[in-house]
mmCIF file of C-alpha atoms in Angstrom:
data_model
loop_
_atom_site.group_PDB
_atom_site.id
_atom_site.type_symbol
_atom_site.label_atom_id
_atom_site.label_comp_id
_atom_site.label_asym_id
_atom_site.label_seq_id
_atom_site.Cartn_x
_atom_site.Cartn_y
_atom_site.Cartn_z
ATOM 1 C CA MET E 1 0.194 22.125 -13.507
ATOM 2 C CA GLN E 2 -2.099 23.173 -10.602
ATOM 3 C CA GLN E 3 -4.794 21.008 -11.933
ATOM 4 C CA GLN E 4 -2.145 17.907 -11.783
ATOM 5 C CA SER E 5 -1.201 19.246 -8.543
ATOM 6 C CA ALA E 6 -4.765 18.636 -7.413
ATOM 7 C CA GLN E 7 -5.115 15.373 -8.700
ATOM 8 C CA LEU E 8 -1.514 14.225 -6.971
ATOM 9 C CA ARG E 9 -2.889 15.759 -3.606
ATOM 10 C CA TRP E 10 -6.286 13.845 -3.803
ATOM 11 C CA GLU E 11 -4.444 10.398 -4.642
ATOM 12 C CA HIS E 12 -2.153 11.201 -1.915
ATOM 13 C CA HIS E 13 -5.036 11.960 0.651
ATOM 14 C CA THR E 14 -7.302 9.206 -0.550
ATOM 15 C CA GLN E 15 -4.745 6.294 -0.155
ATOM 16 C CA ARG E 16 -5.064 5.173 3.582
ATOM 17 C CA PRO E 17 -8.782 5.691 3.577
ATOM 18 C CA LEU E 18 -9.565 3.792 0.160
ATOM 19 C CA PHE E 19 -7.118 0.823 1.611
ATOM 20 C CA GLY E 20 -9.250 0.746 4.871
ATOM 21 C CA LEU E 21 -12.200 0.512 2.915
ATOM 22 C CA ALA E 22 -10.741 -2.497 0.889
ATOM 23 C CA LEU E 23 -10.067 -4.036 4.528
ATOM 24 C CA ALA E 24 -13.683 -3.650 5.201
ATOM 25 C CA PHE E 25 -14.604 -5.090 1.969
ATOM 26 C CA ALA E 26 -12.481 -8.339 2.920
ATOM 27 C CA VAL E 27 -14.279 -8.925 5.912
ATOM 28 C CA ALA E 28 -17.794 -8.172 4.435
ATOM 29 C CA TYR E 29 -16.839 -10.359 1.625
ATOM 30 C CA ALA E 30 -15.350 -13.331 3.723
ATOM 31 C CA VAL E 31 -18.231 -13.363 6.679
ATOM 32 C CA PRO E 32 -21.219 -14.653 4.457
ATOM 33 C CA ILE E 33 -18.857 -17.447 3.147
ATOM 34 C CA VAL E 34 -16.878 -18.297 6.327
ATOM 35 C CA ARG E 35 -20.334 -18.564 7.901
ATOM 36 C CA PRO E 36 -23.017 -19.887 5.516
ATOM 37 C CA ASP E 37 -25.419 -19.928 8.451
ATOM 38 C CA ALA E 38 -25.208 -16.443 9.311
ATOM 39 C CA ASP E 39 -27.988 -14.388 10.130
ATOM 40 C CA ARG E 40 -29.952 -12.624 7.031
ATOM 41 C CA ASP E 41 -29.262 -9.233 8.417
ATOM 42 C CA ILE E 42 -25.631 -9.827 8.701
ATOM 43 C CA VAL E 43 -25.508 -10.946 5.162
ATOM 44 C CA GLY E 44 -27.427 -7.960 4.012
ATOM 45 C CA LEU E 45 -25.133 -5.880 6.029
ATOM 46 C CA CYS E 46 -22.169 -7.277 4.036
ATOM 47 C CA THR E 47 -23.653 -7.155 0.661
ATOM 48 C CA ALA E 48 -24.278 -3.347 1.639
ATOM 49 C CA VAL E 49 -20.600 -2.793 2.787
ATOM 50 C CA GLU E 50 -19.306 -4.199 -0.450
ATOM 51 C CA TRP E 51 -21.435 -1.955 -2.665
ATOM 52 C CA VAL E 52 -20.497 1.085 -0.600
ATOM 53 C CA VAL E 53 -16.903 -0.101 -1.245
ATOM 54 C CA TRP E 54 -17.071 -0.260 -4.797
ATOM 55 C CA ALA E 55 -18.940 2.872 -4.992
ATOM 56 C CA ALA E 56 -16.048 4.886 -3.142
ATOM 57 C CA PHE E 57 -13.550 3.589 -5.656
ATOM 58 C CA ALA E 58 -15.940 4.395 -8.611
ATOM 59 C CA LEU E 59 -16.106 7.885 -6.896
ATOM 60 C CA ASP E 60 -12.539 8.101 -6.649
ATOM 61 C CA TYR E 61 -11.785 7.033 -10.213
ATOM 62 C CA ALA E 62 -14.469 9.918 -11.362
ATOM 63 C CA VAL E 63 -12.940 12.517 -8.985
ATOM 64 C CA ARG E 64 -9.527 11.744 -10.514
ATOM 65 C CA LEU E 65 -10.709 11.965 -14.056
ATOM 66 C CA ALA E 66 -12.107 15.127 -13.271
ATOM 67 C CA LEU E 67 -8.878 16.739 -11.779
ATOM 68 C CA ALA E 68 -6.903 15.032 -14.496
ATOM 69 C CA PRO E 69 -5.254 17.875 -16.856
ATOM 70 C CA HIS E 70 -5.985 15.593 -20.023
ATOM 71 C CA ARG E 71 -8.980 13.093 -19.599
ATOM 72 C CA PRO E 72 -8.529 11.394 -22.489
ATOM 73 C CA ALA E 73 -5.284 10.663 -22.092
ATOM 74 C CA PHE E 74 -6.223 9.325 -18.360
ATOM 75 C CA ILE E 75 -8.855 7.399 -19.893
ATOM 76 C CA ARG E 76 -6.304 5.744 -22.072
ATOM 77 C CA THR E 77 -3.778 4.999 -19.467
ATOM 78 C CA HIS E 78 -6.193 4.135 -16.807
ATOM 79 C CA TRP E 79 -8.630 1.904 -18.946
ATOM 80 C CA LEU E 80 -8.124 -0.959 -16.335
ATOM 81 C CA ASP E 81 -9.586 1.134 -13.708
ATOM 82 C CA LEU E 82 -12.570 1.995 -15.928
ATOM 83 C CA GLY E 83 -13.320 -1.423 -16.865
ATOM 84 C CA ALA E 84 -13.167 -2.506 -12.927
ATOM 85 C CA VAL E 85 -15.698 0.364 -12.090
ATOM 86 C CA LEU E 86 -17.977 -0.738 -14.987
ATOM 87 C CA LEU E 87 -17.716 -4.337 -14.462
ATOM 88 C CA PRO E 88 -20.054 -4.844 -11.474
ATOM 89 C CA MET E 89 -22.738 -2.674 -13.224
ATOM 90 C CA LEU E 90 -22.981 -5.157 -15.863
ATOM 91 C CA GLN E 91 -23.838 -8.147 -13.983
ATOM 92 C CA PRO E 92 -24.191 -7.390 -10.285
ATOM 93 C CA MET E 93 -22.464 -10.627 -8.871
ATOM 94 C CA ARG E 94 -20.533 -10.793 -5.684
ATOM 95 C CA LEU E 95 -17.623 -12.427 -7.549
ATOM 96 C CA LEU E 96 -17.429 -9.510 -10.061
ATOM 97 C CA ARG E 97 -17.668 -6.991 -7.152
ATOM 98 C CA LEU E 98 -14.617 -9.116 -5.749
ATOM 99 C CA VAL E 99 -12.733 -9.108 -9.265
ATOM 100 C CA SER E 100 -13.271 -5.368 -9.330
ATOM 101 C CA THR E 101 -12.361 -4.190 -5.985
ATOM 102 C CA LEU E 102 -9.132 -6.176 -6.260
ATOM 103 C CA LEU E 103 -8.379 -4.445 -9.709
ATOM 104 C CA LEU E 104 -8.950 -1.017 -8.264
ATOM 105 C CA VAL E 105 -6.911 -1.698 -5.280
ATOM 106 C CA GLY E 106 -4.202 -2.836 -7.240
ATOM 107 C CA GLN E 107 -4.238 0.150 -9.410
ATOM 108 C CA ARG E 108 -4.009 2.681 -6.439
ATOM 109 C CA ALA E 109 -1.254 0.480 -4.662
ATOM 110 C CA ARG E 110 0.838 0.773 -7.884
ATOM 111 C CA MET E 111 0.315 4.552 -7.645
ATOM 112 C CA ALA E 112 1.486 4.885 -4.350
ATOM 113 C CA SER E 113 5.262 5.708 -4.369
ATOM 114 C CA GLN E 114 5.581 5.030 -0.655
ATOM 115 C CA ILE E 115 4.886 1.467 -0.965
ATOM 116 C CA ARG E 116 7.862 -0.363 -2.071
ATOM 117 C CA LEU E 117 7.601 -3.234 -4.560
ATOM 118 C CA THR E 118 8.335 -5.944 -2.342
ATOM 119 C CA THR E 119 5.689 -4.835 -0.061
ATOM 120 C CA TYR E 120 3.288 -4.781 -3.125
ATOM 121 C CA VAL E 121 4.062 -8.328 -4.127
ATOM 122 C CA VAL E 122 3.491 -9.653 -0.616
ATOM 123 C CA GLY E 123 0.188 -7.814 -0.239
ATOM 124 C CA ALA E 124 -0.964 -9.351 -3.507
ATOM 125 C CA VAL E 125 0.081 -13.012 -2.747
ATOM 126 C CA VAL E 126 -1.552 -12.708 0.626
ATOM 127 C CA GLY E 127 -4.776 -11.108 -1.202
ATOM 128 C CA LEU E 128 -5.022 -13.348 -3.989
ATOM 129 C CA LEU E 129 -4.726 -16.565 -1.648
ATOM 130 C CA MET E 130 -7.050 -15.367 0.808
ATOM 131 C CA PHE E 131 -9.816 -14.031 -1.701
ATOM 132 C CA GLY E 132 -8.850 -16.774 -4.399
ATOM 133 C CA SER E 133 -9.921 -19.359 -1.347
ATOM 134 C CA LEU E 134 -12.968 -17.613 -0.427
ATOM 135 C CA ALA E 135 -14.366 -17.176 -4.090
ATOM 136 C CA VAL E 136 -13.844 -21.028 -5.082
ATOM 137 C CA LEU E 137 -15.359 -22.370 -1.757
ATOM 138 C CA SER E 138 -18.422 -20.074 -2.241
ATOM 139 C CA VAL E 139 -18.651 -21.486 -5.814
ATOM 140 C CA GLU E 140 -17.363 -25.257 -5.053
ATOM 141 C CA ARG E 141 -19.218 -25.784 -1.615
ATOM 142 C CA ASP E 142 -22.443 -26.947 -3.102
ATOM 143 C CA ALA E 143 -21.571 -28.225 -6.188
ATOM 144 C CA PRO E 144 -22.700 -31.813 -6.465
ATOM 145 C CA ASP E 145 -19.355 -33.318 -7.531
ATOM 146 C CA GLY E 146 -17.169 -30.757 -5.665
ATOM 147 C CA ASN E 147 -14.430 -31.769 -3.373
ATOM 148 C CA ILE E 148 -13.570 -28.010 -1.896
ATOM 149 C CA ARG E 149 -15.854 -28.158 0.936
ATOM 150 C CA THR E 150 -14.155 -26.657 3.781
ATOM 151 C CA LEU E 151 -12.019 -23.399 3.997
ATOM 152 C CA GLY E 152 -8.901 -25.444 4.531
ATOM 153 C CA ASP E 153 -9.587 -27.128 1.263
ATOM 154 C CA ALA E 154 -9.891 -23.887 -0.407
ATOM 155 C CA VAL E 155 -6.688 -22.349 1.428
ATOM 156 C CA TRP E 156 -4.586 -25.450 0.340
ATOM 157 C CA TRP E 157 -6.190 -25.613 -3.259
ATOM 158 C CA SER E 158 -5.130 -21.842 -3.464
ATOM 159 C CA PHE E 159 -1.497 -22.445 -2.444
ATOM 160 C CA THR E 160 -0.877 -25.485 -4.882
ATOM 161 C CA THR E 161 -2.499 -23.584 -7.885
ATOM 162 C CA MET E 162 -0.645 -20.249 -7.269
ATOM 163 C CA THR E 163 2.703 -21.888 -7.355
ATOM 164 C CA THR E 164 1.477 -23.933 -10.262
ATOM 165 C CA VAL E 165 2.353 -27.499 -8.010
ATOM 166 C CA GLY E 166 -1.376 -28.953 -8.685
ATOM 167 C CA TYR E 167 -1.408 -31.929 -6.626
ATOM 168 C CA GLY E 168 -4.884 -32.555 -7.891
ATOM 169 C CA ASP E 169 -6.437 -33.717 -4.732
ATOM 170 C CA HIS E 170 -8.610 -30.823 -4.709
ATOM 171 C CA ALA E 171 -9.739 -29.223 -7.923
ATOM 172 C CA PRO E 172 -12.736 -27.172 -9.094
ATOM 173 C CA THR E 173 -15.486 -28.955 -10.985
ATOM 174 C CA THR E 174 -17.784 -26.081 -12.033
ATOM 175 C CA GLY E 175 -16.910 -23.666 -15.005
ATOM 176 C CA LEU E 176 -16.752 -20.714 -12.538
ATOM 177 C CA GLY E 177 -14.476 -22.786 -10.335
ATOM 178 C CA ARG E 178 -12.241 -23.542 -13.388
ATOM 179 C CA MET E 179 -11.916 -19.721 -14.712
ATOM 180 C CA LEU E 180 -11.076 -18.783 -10.729
ATOM 181 C CA ALA E 181 -8.178 -21.459 -11.475
ATOM 182 C CA VAL E 182 -7.009 -20.124 -14.482
ATOM 183 C CA GLY E 183 -6.947 -16.558 -13.083
ATOM 184 C CA LEU E 184 -5.128 -17.786 -10.056
ATOM 185 C CA MET E 185 -2.466 -19.495 -11.821
ATOM 186 C CA LEU E 186 -1.893 -16.674 -14.197
ATOM 187 C CA SER E 187 -1.827 -14.387 -11.383
ATOM 188 C CA GLY E 188 1.038 -16.848 -9.741
ATOM 189 C CA ILE E 189 3.149 -17.028 -12.502
ATOM 190 C CA ALA E 190 3.095 -12.993 -12.966
ATOM 191 C CA LEU E 191 3.883 -12.615 -9.352
ATOM 192 C CA LEU E 192 6.720 -14.862 -9.726
ATOM 193 C CA GLY E 193 7.798 -13.092 -12.681
ATOM 194 C CA VAL E 194 7.865 -9.679 -10.883
ATOM 195 C CA VAL E 195 9.828 -11.321 -7.924
ATOM 196 C CA THR E 196 12.348 -12.977 -10.146
ATOM 197 C CA ALA E 197 12.801 -9.592 -12.086
ATOM 198 C CA ASN E 198 13.060 -7.574 -8.778
ATOM 199 C CA ILE E 199 15.904 -9.974 -7.659
ATOM 200 C CA ALA E 200 17.658 -9.979 -11.288
ATOM 201 C CA ALA E 201 17.503 -5.885 -10.699
ATOM 202 C CA TRP E 202 18.835 -6.074 -7.464
ATOM 203 C CA PHE E 203 21.866 -8.038 -8.676
ATOM 204 C CA ILE E 204 22.520 -6.034 -12.001
ATOM 205 C CA ALA E 205 22.399 -2.546 -9.828
ATOM 206 C CA ARG E 206 24.703 -3.941 -7.456
ATOM 207 C CA PHE E 207 27.308 -5.087 -10.183
ATOM 208 C CA GLU E 208 26.750 -1.527 -11.521
ATOM 209 C CA LYS E 209 27.465 0.155 -8.408
ATOM 210 C CA ASP E 210 30.670 -1.873 -7.900
ATOM 211 C CA ASP E 211 31.784 -1.318 -11.564
ATOM 212 C CA MET E 212 31.249 2.478 -10.955
ATOM 213 C CA GLU E 213 33.272 2.556 -8.085
ATOM 214 C CA GLU E 214 36.037 0.720 -9.723
ATOM 215 C CA ARG E 215 36.098 3.156 -12.594
ATOM 216 C CA ARG E 216 36.137 5.911 -10.000
ATOM 217 C CA GLN E 217 39.192 4.533 -8.377
ATOM 218 C CA THR E 218 40.879 4.031 -11.741
ATOM 219 C CA GLU E 219 40.257 7.385 -12.587
ATOM 220 C CA ALA E 220 41.667 8.708 -9.363
ATOM 221 C CA ILE E 221 44.871 6.820 -9.811
ATOM 222 C CA ARG E 222 45.403 8.143 -13.191
ATOM 223 C CA GLU E 223 44.711 11.862 -12.134
ATOM 224 C CA LEU E 224 47.302 11.332 -9.303
ATOM 225 C CA THR E 225 49.901 9.855 -11.871
ATOM 226 C CA GLU E 226 49.305 12.572 -14.056
ATOM 227 C CA GLU E 227 49.917 15.339 -11.130
ATOM 228 C CA VAL E 228 53.072 13.167 -10.006
ATOM 229 C CA ARG E 229 54.410 13.742 -13.545
ATOM 230 C CA ALA E 230 53.492 17.162 -13.726
ATOM 231 C CA LEU E 231 55.339 17.924 -10.454
ATOM 232 C CA ARG E 232 58.429 15.696 -11.296
ATOM 233 C CA GLY E 233 58.519 17.765 -14.674
ATOM 234 C CA GLU E 234 58.471 21.069 -12.535
ATOM 235 C CA LEU E 235 61.048 20.176 -10.074
ATOM 236 C CA ALA E 236 63.444 18.900 -13.310
ATOM 237 C CA ALA E 237 62.818 22.323 -14.872
ATOM 238 C CA LEU E 238 63.781 24.012 -11.494
ATOM 239 C CA LYS E 239 66.912 22.011 -11.552
ATOM 240 C CA GLY E 240 67.863 22.365 -14.926
ATOM 241 C CA THR E 241 67.882 18.575 -15.556
ATOM 242 C CA PRO E 242 66.259 16.422 -18.288
ATOM 243 C CA VAL E 243 62.977 14.561 -16.759
ATOM 244 C CA GLU E 244 62.854 10.727 -16.490
ATOM 245 C CA GLN E 245 59.322 9.816 -17.564
ATOM 246 C CA PRO E 246 57.766 7.292 -14.950
ATOM 247 C CA VAL E 247 56.983 3.914 -16.772
ATOM 248 C CA GLU E 248 53.143 3.702 -16.252
ATOM 249 C CA GLN E 249 51.937 0.284 -14.589
ATOM 250 C CA PRO E 250 49.205 -1.313 -16.068
ATOM 251 C CA VAL E 251 46.076 -0.719 -13.811
ATOM 252 C CA GLU E 252 44.026 -3.624 -12.815
#
């Protein structure tokens, strides 16, 4: 129990710093793509920031694993975190660092009880749009047959892909770009499902609340009827006259 409390304290105290590092990663990832003519030192600094952020999330996973009361169970239940930590080590590509960092940020956000589902969904949509646009722009900008050349083209493509509209005016031509498109479409469908389920759950909870209130009022009327009947019985007993039982009215 004490070890589990230590794990929860660690997750609580590191929540905001890790999200701050995630924002730094977003800036570092975006700068070389938005400014392809940036100085080499700036590009090197951005790459270093990306690796530092990934290393911070990897360290966070290692500490949480060390503090977990049951480590095998922690690994089984947090297998996606482990995969995200190992992914950039297998193939040190910027795109893999992007994917792994997004996965790690998403897992930590899901653990944060103070973050509401709506906030999480909005953040996920904005993050996927931004990083999807940047990722496809970096892949498709120099493709011979590519038609996604500017950031505006990439953002428009991300919107139409996530909403599964697919106008077809902009589309990836490389294999990696198409893999990004598949991931973005699946993510859009999943987020739409989450939003739909959240709205349905809200309506169901509202109906259940109204139904519980109606049942409570019905029970209160029944109790009041029983009390009136008992009082009339006592009054009749005092007077020595027979009791006329009240006719129960159906409760609507």
